[in-house]
Tab-separated table of C-alpha atoms in Angstrom:
chain	number	residue	atom	x	y	z
A	23	MET	CA	26.249	-31.039	-60.914
A	24	PHE	CA	23.763	-33.715	-60.125
A	25	ASP	CA	22.845	-36.295	-62.731
A	26	PHE	CA	19.013	-37.139	-62.716
A	27	SER	CA	19.174	-38.957	-65.989
A	28	GLY	CA	18.376	-42.316	-64.427
A	29	PHE	CA	14.965	-41.022	-63.235
A	30	GLY	CA	13.680	-40.770	-66.721
A	31	SER	CA	11.015	-38.169	-67.345
A	32	ILE	CA	10.311	-37.199	-63.686
A	33	ASN	CA	9.792	-33.396	-63.713
A	34	ILE	CA	11.073	-31.097	-60.952
A	35	GLU	CA	7.588	-30.003	-59.920
A	36	THR	CA	6.703	-33.563	-58.786
A	37	VAL	CA	9.924	-33.852	-56.919
A	38	ILE	CA	9.179	-30.556	-55.104
A	39	ALA	CA	5.592	-31.558	-54.337
A	40	ALA	CA	6.672	-35.033	-52.957
A	41	VAL	CA	9.516	-33.423	-50.795
A	42	THR	CA	7.119	-30.821	-49.501
A	43	LEU	CA	4.533	-33.495	-48.606
A	44	PHE	CA	7.113	-35.746	-47.021
A	45	GLY	CA	8.549	-32.689	-45.028
A	46	THR	CA	5.180	-31.719	-43.714
A	47	SER	CA	4.435	-35.207	-42.511
A	48	ILE	CA	7.747	-35.300	-40.718
A	49	VAL	CA	7.106	-31.945	-38.951
A	50	TRP	CA	3.652	-33.076	-37.897
A	51	LEU	CA	4.923	-36.385	-36.608
A	52	LEU	CA	7.727	-34.577	-34.723
A	53	ASP	CA	5.223	-32.123	-33.227
A	54	ARG	CA	2.797	-34.822	-32.345
A	55	TYR	CA	5.029	-37.681	-30.966
A	56	LEU	CA	8.491	-36.115	-30.229
A	57	LEU	CA	8.012	-32.416	-29.283
A	58	ARG	CA	4.589	-33.132	-27.800
A	59	ARG	CA	3.184	-29.705	-27.434
A	60	LYS	CA	0.916	-29.115	-24.454
A	61	ARG	CA	-2.462	-27.556	-25.343
A	62	LEU	CA	-5.508	-26.916	-23.288
A	63	VAL	CA	-8.502	-25.864	-25.439
A	64	TYR	CA	-11.706	-24.507	-24.086
A	65	ARG	CA	-14.944	-24.049	-25.821
A	66	VAL	CA	-18.087	-22.068	-24.877
A	67	GLN	CA	-20.797	-24.626	-25.874
A	68	VAL	CA	-23.758	-22.631	-24.387
A	69	ASP	CA	-23.893	-18.987	-23.374
A	70	ALA	CA	-27.519	-18.021	-23.243
A	71	GLN	CA	-29.982	-16.002	-21.018
A	72	ILE	CA	-32.560	-17.983	-19.051
A	73	GLY	CA	-36.204	-16.824	-19.663
A	74	VAL	CA	-38.010	-14.621	-22.138
A	75	HIS	CA	-37.689	-10.891	-22.107
A	76	PRO	CA	-40.601	-9.676	-24.192
A	77	LYS	CA	-40.565	-6.366	-26.229
A	78	GLN	CA	-43.153	-3.878	-27.165
A	79	ASN	CA	-45.573	-4.804	-24.303
A	80	ARG	CA	-46.245	-8.298	-25.530
A	81	ALA	CA	-45.647	-9.801	-22.114
A	82	ARG	CA	-49.107	-11.326	-21.918
A	83	GLU	CA	-48.464	-13.321	-25.050
A	84	MET	CA	-45.220	-14.802	-23.555
A	85	VAL	CA	-43.887	-16.893	-20.668
A	86	ASP	CA	-41.257	-15.426	-18.448
A	87	VAL	CA	-39.078	-17.802	-16.352
A	88	GLU	CA	-38.074	-16.684	-12.824
A	89	VAL	CA	-34.913	-18.174	-11.414
A	90	VAL	CA	-34.754	-18.306	-7.562
A	91	HIS	CA	-31.651	-19.065	-5.545
A	92	GLN	CA	-31.823	-19.312	-1.709
A	93	GLY	CA	-35.058	-17.414	-1.695
A	94	THR	CA	-33.858	-14.519	-3.770
A	95	VAL	CA	-34.753	-13.841	-7.351
A	96	VAL	CA	-31.651	-14.013	-9.667
A	97	GLN	CA	-31.427	-10.872	-11.740
A	98	ASP	CA	-30.904	-11.316	-15.446
A	99	PRO	CA	-30.014	-15.024	-15.225
A	100	SER	CA	-27.985	-16.778	-17.824
A	101	ILE	CA	-26.458	-20.291	-18.300
A	102	VAL	CA	-22.881	-21.133	-19.613
A	103	LEU	CA	-21.704	-24.528	-20.438
A	104	LEU	CA	-17.747	-24.521	-20.755
A	105	ARG	CA	-15.783	-27.493	-22.017
A	106	LEU	CA	-12.080	-27.978	-21.611
A	107	ASP	CA	-10.080	-30.468	-23.526
A	108	ASN	CA	-6.445	-31.532	-23.467
A	109	ALA	CA	-5.976	-31.254	-27.242
A	110	GLY	CA	-2.255	-31.438	-27.342
A	111	GLY	CA	0.193	-34.254	-27.845
A	112	THR	CA	1.049	-35.015	-24.398
A	113	ASP	CA	-0.368	-35.202	-20.841
A	114	ILE	CA	-0.679	-31.963	-18.888
A	115	ASP	CA	0.794	-32.116	-15.378
A	116	ALA	CA	-0.424	-30.081	-12.429
A	117	ARG	CA	2.763	-28.116	-12.315
A	118	ASP	CA	2.202	-27.018	-15.886
A	119	MET	CA	-0.810	-24.847	-14.994
A	120	GLN	CA	0.684	-21.426	-14.413
A	121	ASP	CA	-0.835	-18.319	-12.943
A	122	LYS	CA	-4.133	-19.937	-11.987
A	123	VAL	CA	-5.812	-20.948	-15.180
A	124	SER	CA	-9.150	-19.218	-14.758
A	125	PHE	CA	-12.191	-17.934	-16.674
A	126	VAL	CA	-13.924	-14.552	-16.184
A	127	PHE	CA	-17.471	-13.637	-17.043
A	128	PRO	CA	-17.380	-9.824	-17.373
A	129	ASP	CA	-20.389	-7.936	-15.773
A	130	ARG	CA	-21.787	-11.376	-14.487
A	131	LYS	CA	-21.625	-13.060	-11.181
A	132	ILE	CA	-21.644	-16.838	-10.518
A	133	VAL	CA	-24.834	-18.106	-8.676
A	134	ARG	CA	-24.142	-21.923	-9.075
A	135	MET	CA	-21.351	-24.079	-10.420
A	136	LYS	CA	-21.029	-27.774	-11.202
A	137	VAL	CA	-18.849	-30.239	-13.087
A	138	VAL	CA	-21.415	-31.913	-15.042
A	139	GLU	CA	-19.339	-34.185	-17.471
A	140	SER	CA	-15.777	-35.469	-17.559
A	141	GLN	CA	-13.747	-38.071	-19.478
A	142	PRO	CA	-12.696	-40.043	-17.506
A	143	ASP	CA	-15.213	-39.974	-14.623
A	144	SER	CA	-12.198	-39.904	-12.085
A	145	LEU	CA	-11.282	-36.481	-13.472
A	146	GLY	CA	-14.564	-35.020	-12.601
A	147	LYS	CA	-14.548	-36.505	-9.124
A	148	MET	CA	-11.181	-35.006	-8.676
A	149	LEU	CA	-12.400	-31.583	-9.635
A	150	GLU	CA	-15.519	-31.887	-7.392
A	151	SER	CA	-13.237	-32.704	-4.369
A	152	ARG	CA	-10.950	-29.783	-5.062
A	153	MET	CA	-13.657	-27.227	-5.854
A	154	ASN	CA	-16.181	-25.993	-3.223
A	155	PRO	CA	-19.203	-24.567	-5.192
A	156	ALA	CA	-19.952	-22.267	-2.334
A	157	ASP	CA	-16.520	-20.352	-2.920
A	158	TYR	CA	-17.613	-19.293	-6.222
A	159	VAL	CA	-21.005	-17.759	-5.347
A	160	ASP	CA	-21.221	-14.019	-6.199
A	161	THR	CA	-17.808	-13.851	-7.843
A	162	GLU	CA	-17.028	-13.419	-11.486
A	163	LYS	CA	-14.026	-15.818	-11.763
A	164	LEU	CA	-13.788	-19.491	-12.068
A	165	VAL	CA	-10.356	-20.795	-11.153
A	166	VAL	CA	-9.268	-24.295	-12.372
A	167	PRO	CA	-7.383	-26.220	-9.719
A	168	ARG	CA	-4.036	-27.334	-10.613
A	169	ILE	CA	-4.636	-30.961	-11.815
A	170	ALA	CA	-3.247	-33.421	-14.176
A	171	ILE	CA	-5.213	-33.917	-17.429
A	172	ASN	CA	-4.229	-36.875	-19.672
A	173	ARG	CA	-4.078	-36.473	-23.473
A	174	GLY	CA	-7.506	-36.611	-24.892
A	175	ASP	CA	-9.290	-36.047	-21.576
A	176	HIS	CA	-11.957	-33.360	-21.082
A	177	PHE	CA	-14.420	-31.994	-18.591
A	178	LYS	CA	-17.188	-29.519	-18.480
A	179	PHE	CA	-18.540	-26.743	-16.120
A	180	LEU	CA	-22.182	-25.771	-16.120
A	181	LEU	CA	-22.715	-22.306	-14.483
A	182	VAL	CA	-25.774	-20.283	-13.682
A	183	LEU	CA	-24.843	-16.549	-13.727
A	184	SER	CA	-26.549	-13.363	-12.972
A	185	GLY	CA	-26.065	-10.013	-14.795
A	186	LYS	CA	-26.377	-8.626	-18.377
A	187	GLY	CA	-22.825	-9.295	-19.582
A	188	ARG	CA	-21.808	-11.656	-22.319
A	189	ASP	CA	-18.673	-13.528	-23.401
A	190	VAL	CA	-16.063	-15.488	-21.508
A	191	ALA	CA	-12.394	-14.636	-21.124
A	192	HIS	CA	-9.519	-16.598	-19.716
A	193	SER	CA	-6.056	-15.925	-18.090
A	194	GLY	CA	-3.099	-18.150	-17.155
A	195	TYR	CA	-0.981	-20.448	-19.374
A	196	LEU	CA	0.566	-23.748	-19.631
A	197	ALA	CA	4.428	-24.304	-19.165
A	198	GLY	CA	6.298	-27.400	-20.369
A	199	GLY	CA	6.650	-29.319	-23.786
A	200	SER	CA	9.514	-28.828	-26.229
A	201	THR	CA	7.703	-26.179	-28.036
A	202	GLY	CA	5.780	-24.634	-25.179
A	203	GLY	CA	2.028	-24.817	-24.620
A	204	GLY	CA	-0.944	-22.672	-24.008
A	205	VAL	CA	-4.642	-22.218	-23.347
A	206	TYR	CA	-6.568	-21.580	-26.543
A	207	HIS	CA	-10.120	-20.551	-27.304
A	208	GLU	CA	-11.820	-22.776	-29.866
A	209	PRO	CA	-14.973	-20.851	-31.116
A	210	ARG	CA	-18.045	-22.783	-31.956
A	211	PRO	CA	-18.315	-23.452	-35.723
A	212	ARG	CA	-20.528	-21.170	-37.822
A	213	GLY	CA	-23.779	-22.301	-39.048
A	214	PRO	CA	-25.811	-25.469	-37.868
A	215	GLY	CA	-24.037	-28.639	-38.737
A	216	ARG	CA	-25.569	-31.992	-39.166
A	217	ARG	CA	-24.728	-32.992	-35.598
A	218	THR	CA	-26.194	-29.720	-34.306
A	219	LEU	CA	-29.417	-30.370	-36.219
A	220	MET	CA	-29.687	-34.054	-34.953
A	221	PHE	CA	-28.892	-33.273	-31.325
A	222	GLY	CA	-29.987	-29.718	-30.814
A	223	ALA	CA	-33.323	-30.514	-29.213
A	224	THR	CA	-31.735	-33.131	-26.972
A	225	THR	CA	-29.170	-30.608	-25.783
A	226	LEU	CA	-31.900	-28.127	-24.866
A	227	VAL	CA	-33.705	-30.575	-22.917
A	228	LEU	CA	-30.609	-31.717	-21.017
A	229	VAL	CA	-29.640	-28.072	-20.287
A	230	GLY	CA	-33.111	-27.498	-19.006
A	231	ALA	CA	-32.876	-30.533	-16.734
A	232	LEU	CA	-29.492	-29.438	-15.420
A	233	VAL	CA	-30.789	-25.971	-14.550
A	234	ALA	CA	-33.719	-27.767	-12.703
A	235	PHE	CA	-31.080	-29.927	-10.952
A	236	PHE	CA	-29.341	-26.764	-9.892
A	237	LEU	CA	-32.424	-25.218	-8.447
A	238	VAL	CA	-34.627	-28.036	-7.274
A	239	ASP	CA	-33.304	-27.821	-3.664
A	240	VAL	CA	-34.136	-24.175	-3.422
A	241	LEU	CA	-37.487	-24.158	-5.329
A	242	GLN	CA	-39.122	-26.736	-3.145
A	243	PRO	CA	-40.208	-25.312	0.179
A	244	PRO	CA	-40.636	-27.591	3.288
A	245	ASP	CA	-44.023	-29.385	3.266
A	246	ASN	CA	-44.854	-27.916	6.572
A	247	CYS	CA	-43.797	-24.864	8.539
A	248	GLU	CA	-43.965	-24.221	12.182
A	249	SER	CA	-42.935	-21.361	14.283
A	250	GLY	CA	-41.069	-21.397	17.604
A	251	GLN	CA	-37.574	-21.934	18.745
A	252	LEU	CA	-35.136	-24.853	18.264
A	253	ARG	CA	-31.603	-25.585	19.098
A	254	VAL	CA	-29.450	-28.275	17.272
A	255	ILE	CA	-26.415	-29.311	19.322
A	256	GLY	CA	-24.028	-32.403	19.153
A	257	SER	CA	-21.861	-33.514	16.328
A	258	THR	CA	-19.467	-31.143	14.875
A	259	ALA	CA	-18.996	-33.474	11.825
A	260	VAL	CA	-22.472	-32.695	10.454
A	261	GLU	CA	-22.514	-29.024	11.754
A	262	PRO	CA	-22.089	-27.671	8.234
A	263	THR	CA	-24.894	-29.937	6.889
A	264	MET	CA	-27.331	-28.900	9.715
A	265	THR	CA	-26.440	-25.224	9.143
A	266	GLU	CA	-27.401	-25.601	5.491
A	267	LEU	CA	-30.705	-27.405	6.246
A	268	ARG	CA	-31.506	-24.695	8.759
A	269	SER	CA	-30.950	-21.980	6.161
A	270	ALA	CA	-33.045	-23.798	3.634
A	271	TYR	CA	-35.858	-24.371	6.109
A	272	VAL	CA	-36.122	-20.811	7.567
A	273	THR	CA	-35.866	-19.315	4.051
A	274	ASP	CA	-39.631	-20.271	3.651
A	275	CYS	CA	-40.469	-20.883	7.250
A	276	THR	CA	-39.651	-17.366	8.352
A	277	GLN	CA	-41.221	-17.707	11.792
A	278	ALA	CA	-38.914	-20.525	12.748
A	279	ASP	CA	-35.914	-19.562	14.991
A	280	ILE	CA	-33.302	-22.394	14.703
A	281	THR	CA	-29.852	-22.125	16.009
A	282	ILE	CA	-26.879	-24.524	15.553
A	283	ALA	CA	-24.469	-24.977	18.523
A	284	ALA	CA	-22.336	-28.044	17.866
A	285	ASN	CA	-20.355	-29.291	20.848
A	286	GLY	CA	-19.445	-32.858	20.138
A	287	SER	CA	-21.620	-35.976	19.981
A	288	ARG	CA	-21.392	-37.213	23.485
A	289	SER	CA	-21.466	-33.725	24.984
A	290	GLY	CA	-24.543	-32.828	23.020
A	291	VAL	CA	-26.459	-36.010	24.180
A	292	ARG	CA	-25.247	-35.538	27.754
A	293	SER	CA	-26.280	-31.827	27.678
A	294	LEU	CA	-29.811	-32.766	26.437
A	295	SER	CA	-30.244	-35.524	28.982
A	296	ASP	CA	-29.263	-33.142	31.887
A	297	LEU	CA	-31.514	-30.413	30.550
A	298	GLY	CA	-34.371	-32.903	30.266
A	299	ALA	CA	-33.932	-33.782	33.957
A	300	GLN	CA	-34.169	-30.169	34.918
A	301	ASP	CA	-36.721	-28.683	32.478
A	302	GLY	CA	-38.586	-30.867	30.146
A	303	THR	CA	-40.120	-28.000	28.255
A	304	ALA	CA	-36.892	-26.401	27.369
A	305	ALA	CA	-35.421	-29.899	26.536
A	306	SER	CA	-38.287	-30.461	24.122
A	307	LYS	CA	-36.803	-27.670	21.921
A	308	VAL	CA	-33.542	-29.277	21.473
A	309	ILE	CA	-32.059	-31.928	19.024
A	310	ALA	CA	-28.819	-33.523	19.730
A	311	MET	CA	-27.017	-35.021	16.702
A	312	SER	CA	-24.718	-38.043	17.528
A	313	ASP	CA	-22.276	-39.886	15.356
A	314	GLY	CA	-23.409	-43.383	16.299
A	315	PRO	CA	-25.858	-44.547	18.999
A	316	ALA	CA	-25.682	-42.724	22.329
A	317	GLU	CA	-24.992	-44.418	25.528
A	318	ASP	CA	-26.779	-44.145	28.917
A	319	ALA	CA	-29.507	-41.784	27.813
A	320	PRO	CA	-32.811	-43.645	28.738
A	321	THR	CA	-34.934	-40.440	28.667
A	322	LEU	CA	-33.872	-39.619	25.107
A	323	ARG	CA	-35.468	-40.869	21.984
A	324	GLY	CA	-32.955	-41.608	19.173
A	325	GLU	CA	-33.767	-41.859	15.469
A	326	PRO	CA	-31.175	-42.965	12.694
A	327	MET	CA	-31.190	-40.281	10.130
A	328	ALA	CA	-28.327	-41.012	7.587
A	329	VAL	CA	-24.986	-42.636	7.214
A	330	VAL	CA	-22.053	-40.370	7.602
A	331	VAL	CA	-18.931	-41.164	5.433
A	332	PHE	CA	-15.604	-40.303	7.210
A	333	ALA	CA	-12.292	-39.929	5.572
A	334	VAL	CA	-8.481	-39.867	6.351
A	335	VAL	CA	-7.224	-36.409	5.375
A	336	ILE	CA	-3.646	-35.468	4.518
A	337	ASN	CA	-2.000	-32.226	3.615
A	338	ARG	CA	-0.943	-32.273	-0.085
A	339	SER	CA	2.577	-31.466	0.767
A	340	ALA	CA	3.078	-35.159	1.947
A	341	ALA	CA	2.482	-36.369	-1.550
A	342	VAL	CA	0.545	-39.388	-0.174
A	343	THR	CA	-2.913	-40.302	-1.405
A	344	SER	CA	-3.300	-43.879	-0.227
A	345	LEU	CA	-2.777	-45.635	2.999
A	346	THR	CA	-3.463	-49.185	4.288
A	347	THR	CA	-5.210	-49.921	7.616
A	348	ALA	CA	-1.911	-51.375	8.835
A	349	GLN	CA	0.041	-48.203	7.826
A	350	LEU	CA	-2.603	-46.128	9.699
A	351	ARG	CA	-2.205	-48.163	12.814
A	352	ALA	CA	1.379	-47.883	12.633
A	353	ILE	CA	1.313	-44.119	12.331
A	354	TYR	CA	-1.065	-43.720	15.185
A	355	ASN	CA	0.848	-45.965	17.474
A	356	GLY	CA	4.162	-44.100	16.714
A	357	GLN	CA	5.975	-46.646	14.685
A	358	ILE	CA	5.853	-44.634	11.491
A	359	THR	CA	6.728	-40.970	11.882
A	360	ASN	CA	7.769	-39.801	8.395
A	361	TRP	CA	5.816	-39.712	5.096
A	362	LYS	CA	8.772	-40.942	3.295
A	363	ASP	CA	8.139	-44.446	4.982
A	364	VAL	CA	4.880	-44.711	3.218
A	365	GLY	CA	5.986	-43.625	-0.230
A	366	GLY	CA	5.562	-39.763	0.273
A	367	LYS	CA	7.967	-36.717	0.835
A	368	ASP	CA	10.590	-36.433	3.557
A	369	LEU	CA	8.345	-34.766	5.994
A	370	PRO	CA	7.367	-35.613	9.689
A	371	ILE	CA	3.854	-36.759	10.122
A	372	ARG	CA	1.801	-34.373	12.294
A	373	MET	CA	-1.353	-36.137	13.571
A	374	VAL	CA	-4.269	-33.635	14.298
A	375	SER	CA	-6.984	-35.364	16.303
A	376	ARG	CA	-10.242	-34.472	18.014
A	377	VAL	CA	-10.457	-33.878	21.731
A	378	GLY	CA	-11.754	-36.988	23.337
A	379	PRO	CA	-13.977	-38.651	24.619
A	380	ASP	CA	-16.928	-36.411	23.511
A	381	SER	CA	-15.930	-36.449	19.732
A	382	GLY	CA	-17.979	-39.050	17.801
A	383	SER	CA	-15.593	-38.922	14.848
A	384	ARG	CA	-12.776	-39.793	17.096
A	385	ARG	CA	-14.639	-42.709	18.646
A	386	VAL	CA	-15.505	-44.066	15.037
A	387	PHE	CA	-11.926	-43.661	13.923
A	388	ARG	CA	-10.694	-45.580	16.856
A	389	GLU	CA	-13.126	-48.389	16.382
A	390	LYS	CA	-13.423	-48.617	12.725
A	391	VAL	CA	-9.668	-47.956	11.727
A	392	LEU	CA	-7.455	-48.428	14.719
A	393	GLY	CA	-9.213	-51.524	15.822
A	394	GLY	CA	-10.103	-50.226	19.305
A	395	ASP	CA	-6.626	-48.897	20.213
A	396	GLN	CA	-6.223	-45.465	21.740
A	397	GLU	CA	-4.374	-42.605	20.136
A	398	LEU	CA	-1.010	-41.390	21.457
A	399	GLY	CA	-0.464	-38.556	23.836
A	400	ILE	CA	-0.288	-34.874	22.944
A	401	THR	CA	3.010	-33.300	22.032
A	402	SER	CA	1.890	-30.032	20.754
A	403	ASP	CA	-0.662	-27.417	21.683
A	404	ASP	CA	-0.765	-25.506	18.189
A	405	CYS	CA	-0.096	-28.653	16.029
A	406	ARG	CA	2.798	-26.716	14.314
A	407	LYS	CA	5.665	-27.394	16.753
A	408	ASP	CA	6.192	-29.619	19.636
A	409	ASP	CA	6.312	-28.472	23.252
A	410	ASP	CA	9.443	-30.465	23.797
A	411	ALA	CA	10.878	-30.832	20.391
A	412	ALA	CA	13.955	-32.545	21.568
A	413	ALA	CA	12.077	-35.343	23.310
A	414	ALA	CA	9.181	-35.781	20.863
A	415	LYS	CA	9.466	-39.111	18.929
A	416	TYR	CA	6.095	-38.376	17.118
A	417	HIS	CA	4.005	-35.391	16.628
A	418	ARG	CA	0.211	-35.026	17.679
A	419	CYS	CA	-2.243	-32.427	18.794
A	420	GLU	CA	-5.913	-32.204	19.485
A	421	VAL	CA	-8.636	-29.622	18.450
A	422	GLY	CA	-12.137	-29.037	19.501
A	423	THR	CA	-14.114	-29.259	16.315
A	424	THR	CA	-14.042	-30.895	12.851
A	425	GLU	CA	-13.765	-27.425	11.234
A	426	GLU	CA	-10.580	-26.711	13.215
A	427	LEU	CA	-9.059	-30.082	12.392
A	428	LEU	CA	-9.582	-29.538	8.632
A	429	THR	CA	-8.275	-26.024	8.888
A	430	ARG	CA	-5.076	-27.196	10.601
A	431	VAL	CA	-4.568	-30.125	8.138
A	432	ASN	CA	-5.191	-27.719	5.145
A	433	GLU	CA	-2.500	-25.201	6.549
A	434	ILE	CA	0.326	-27.363	8.008
A	435	GLY	CA	2.744	-29.258	5.883
A	436	GLY	CA	2.846	-32.976	6.756
A	437	ALA	CA	-0.444	-32.849	8.783
A	438	MET	CA	-3.164	-35.441	8.805
A	439	GLY	CA	-6.349	-36.309	10.467
A	440	TYR	CA	-9.853	-37.597	10.138
A	441	ALA	CA	-13.145	-35.882	9.335
A	442	GLU	CA	-16.522	-36.110	7.675
A	443	LEU	CA	-16.166	-36.508	3.863
A	444	GLY	CA	-18.385	-33.662	2.689
A	445	GLY	CA	-16.574	-31.029	4.866
A	446	ALA	CA	-13.112	-32.401	3.758
A	447	ARG	CA	-13.966	-31.663	0.143
A	448	LYS	CA	-14.095	-27.994	0.823
A	449	PHE	CA	-10.384	-27.524	1.655
A	450	PRO	CA	-8.114	-27.019	-1.344
A	451	ASP	CA	-4.928	-28.348	0.205
A	452	VAL	CA	-6.401	-31.432	1.782
A	453	THR	CA	-6.014	-34.835	0.155
A	454	ILE	CA	-8.754	-37.370	0.847
A	455	ALA	CA	-6.857	-40.602	1.024
A	456	THR	CA	-8.077	-44.061	0.001
A	457	VAL	CA	-7.943	-46.817	2.616
A	458	ASP	CA	-6.918	-50.194	1.585
A	459	ASP	CA	-7.239	-48.966	-2.115
A	460	VAL	CA	-11.019	-48.103	-1.474
A	461	VAL	CA	-12.131	-44.573	-2.275
A	462	PRO	CA	-14.318	-42.943	0.471
A	463	ASP	CA	-17.775	-42.948	-1.173
A	464	SER	CA	-21.434	-43.664	-0.231
A	465	SER	CA	-21.577	-46.446	-2.808
A	466	LYS	CA	-18.743	-48.164	-1.244
A	467	VAL	CA	-20.301	-47.933	2.100
A	468	ALA	CA	-23.582	-49.565	0.838
A	469	ALA	CA	-21.437	-52.262	-0.873
A	470	GLY	CA	-19.540	-53.002	2.275
A	471	ALA	CA	-16.229	-52.131	0.819
A	472	TYR	CA	-15.445	-49.025	2.835
A	473	LYS	CA	-15.498	-49.358	6.637
A	474	PHE	CA	-14.897	-45.803	8.069
A	475	TRP	CA	-18.493	-44.567	8.455
A	476	GLU	CA	-21.251	-44.294	11.113
A	477	VAL	CA	-24.964	-43.848	11.369
A	478	GLU	CA	-25.964	-40.373	12.334
A	479	HIS	CA	-28.721	-40.272	14.996
A	480	ALA	CA	-31.038	-37.377	16.035
A	481	TYR	CA	-31.845	-37.434	19.693
A	482	THR	CA	-34.803	-35.585	21.343
A	483	TYR	CA	-36.161	-35.460	24.895
A	484	LYS	CA	-38.900	-38.046	24.671
A	485	VAL	CA	-41.195	-38.118	21.621
A	486	PRO	CA	-41.544	-34.628	20.109
A	487	GLU	CA	-45.040	-33.224	20.164
A	488	THR	CA	-46.913	-33.445	16.859
A	489	GLY	CA	-46.986	-30.111	15.073
A	490	SER	CA	-43.940	-28.769	17.143
A	491	LEU	CA	-40.888	-27.147	15.379
A	492	THR	CA	-38.826	-30.022	16.627
A	493	SER	CA	-41.121	-32.709	15.026
A	494	THR	CA	-41.516	-30.626	11.846
A	495	PHE	CA	-37.859	-29.918	11.346
A	496	LEU	CA	-37.009	-33.596	11.801
A	497	GLU	CA	-39.609	-34.371	9.133
A	498	TYR	CA	-37.915	-32.005	6.772
A	499	VAL	CA	-34.580	-33.544	7.481
A	500	ARG	CA	-35.943	-36.790	6.295
A	501	SER	CA	-37.926	-35.435	3.316
A	502	PRO	CA	-37.015	-35.374	-0.378
A	503	GLN	CA	-36.631	-31.671	-0.306
A	504	ALA	CA	-33.601	-32.081	1.969
A	505	ARG	CA	-31.917	-34.939	0.097
A	506	PRO	CA	-29.850	-32.769	-2.308
A	507	ILE	CA	-28.329	-31.027	0.685
A	508	LEU	CA	-27.497	-34.372	2.444
A	509	GLU	CA	-25.937	-35.705	-0.776
A	510	ARG	CA	-23.853	-32.634	-1.390
A	511	SER	CA	-22.433	-33.142	2.145
A	512	GLY	CA	-21.690	-36.851	1.488
A	513	LEU	CA	-24.566	-38.124	3.771
A	514	VAL	CA	-26.689	-41.051	2.685
A	515	PRO	CA	-30.309	-40.949	3.931
A	516	CYS	CA	-31.148	-44.124	5.695
A	517	SER	CA	-34.213	-44.381	3.500
A	518	ASP	CA	-31.895	-44.855	0.452
A	519	LEU	CA	-30.104	-47.753	2.064
A	520	PRO	CA	-31.036	-51.427	2.419
A	521	THR	CA	-33.642	-52.219	5.322
A	522	GLY	CA	-31.797	-52.711	8.581
A	523	PHE	CA	-28.651	-50.997	7.305
A	524	CYS	CA	-28.961	-48.075	9.812
A	525	GLY	CA	-30.103	-50.431	12.568
């Protein structure tokens, strides 16, 4: 028997309560700091239809909002604001996200998607670099990339949807942690709280502004429309951007026939110059895009349009996210041939380059990164295996376009190359490397911290005739209506940079 006489008049109920409280505290502390459960919580902060749908023939007394995307009216539009938080006791690693953590919008299709808020900002930038909004258009599933999310971090997705469905469902789970983990739905609290009352109006204004941000580039038509034919050739680095600009222009200017036929910066300028010598009328209907100023083209008129930010790209299997200029030069002169020598995995480095000398991006890489040195010879035709594996001391291949380069780097383990920043963001298994600890970004270019960039020029045969499709399309590319497309592609309009920056 235990003798409690020394405790005086303490009753057993007090002892039990104290032990229970102490035990609960210990369990909480163990779970919080030792067991460190992994927990990803999502909350649907907004799920509402856009516009007013009047009943009982009262349409004349109400205002109906019409949402248009790429020239087509969105049927039954709605908006969803989805927040995800790491609410567990430890960080979430990329490998913890199992079976593709995703969110489904039953009976609805995604029209537009954007990361609108994150804590920290670098988390949002990582998501934007991994997720291409175009890949989610006309789908009902939003797949979250496998990324690391530190404890307490959060991010939000803003989506414009079409369809009459409601609700949001999730799939996938988290692995890891001593007691496991999971993805949990946290419903909005019932009833209006004080914070809701204080900030409700502000939220509505912000959501409206974000919807306007989504749709501004498609709701604003070009200032002028001209009919006729036009061909855009030259740089493959800006081919996706020019294709999107073409689509936006012809959506409203339906009598304009514009084709994009990128063939390399120097090749495009040379083709336009040769055509001008043979047929000036035909040449007046061609624009040649060039990464940097053209050489030996006295009959052509060049105009700086925007700064193109280029990036060094690496397949994620290498586990390398940062390189110095010295390391890049050592790789491209054959001194470094394995990723383990720069802190990565034990994988051979496979250089994927552009065919020269017509490639503008190859010229910029040679001048701005390699210090004028030429690249090594070709050892492989398909970039996957060397033609003479026994003799190869390094691995290098060449491809014809930026799209091909990014596709090879995305698919081949240990591959690396260089490409336009906006295009590189669309490939899920491509890492955009920092160079000398500087992130490729337009703001770093303007500040003079990032060196791998060039001014994109538009060349025409002599001065385009006023009122021609050539002249009008160039005006559109320089206009505020085109700015969102340029910015999405990582291009900085020359008008947004200091005077003289573009030359």
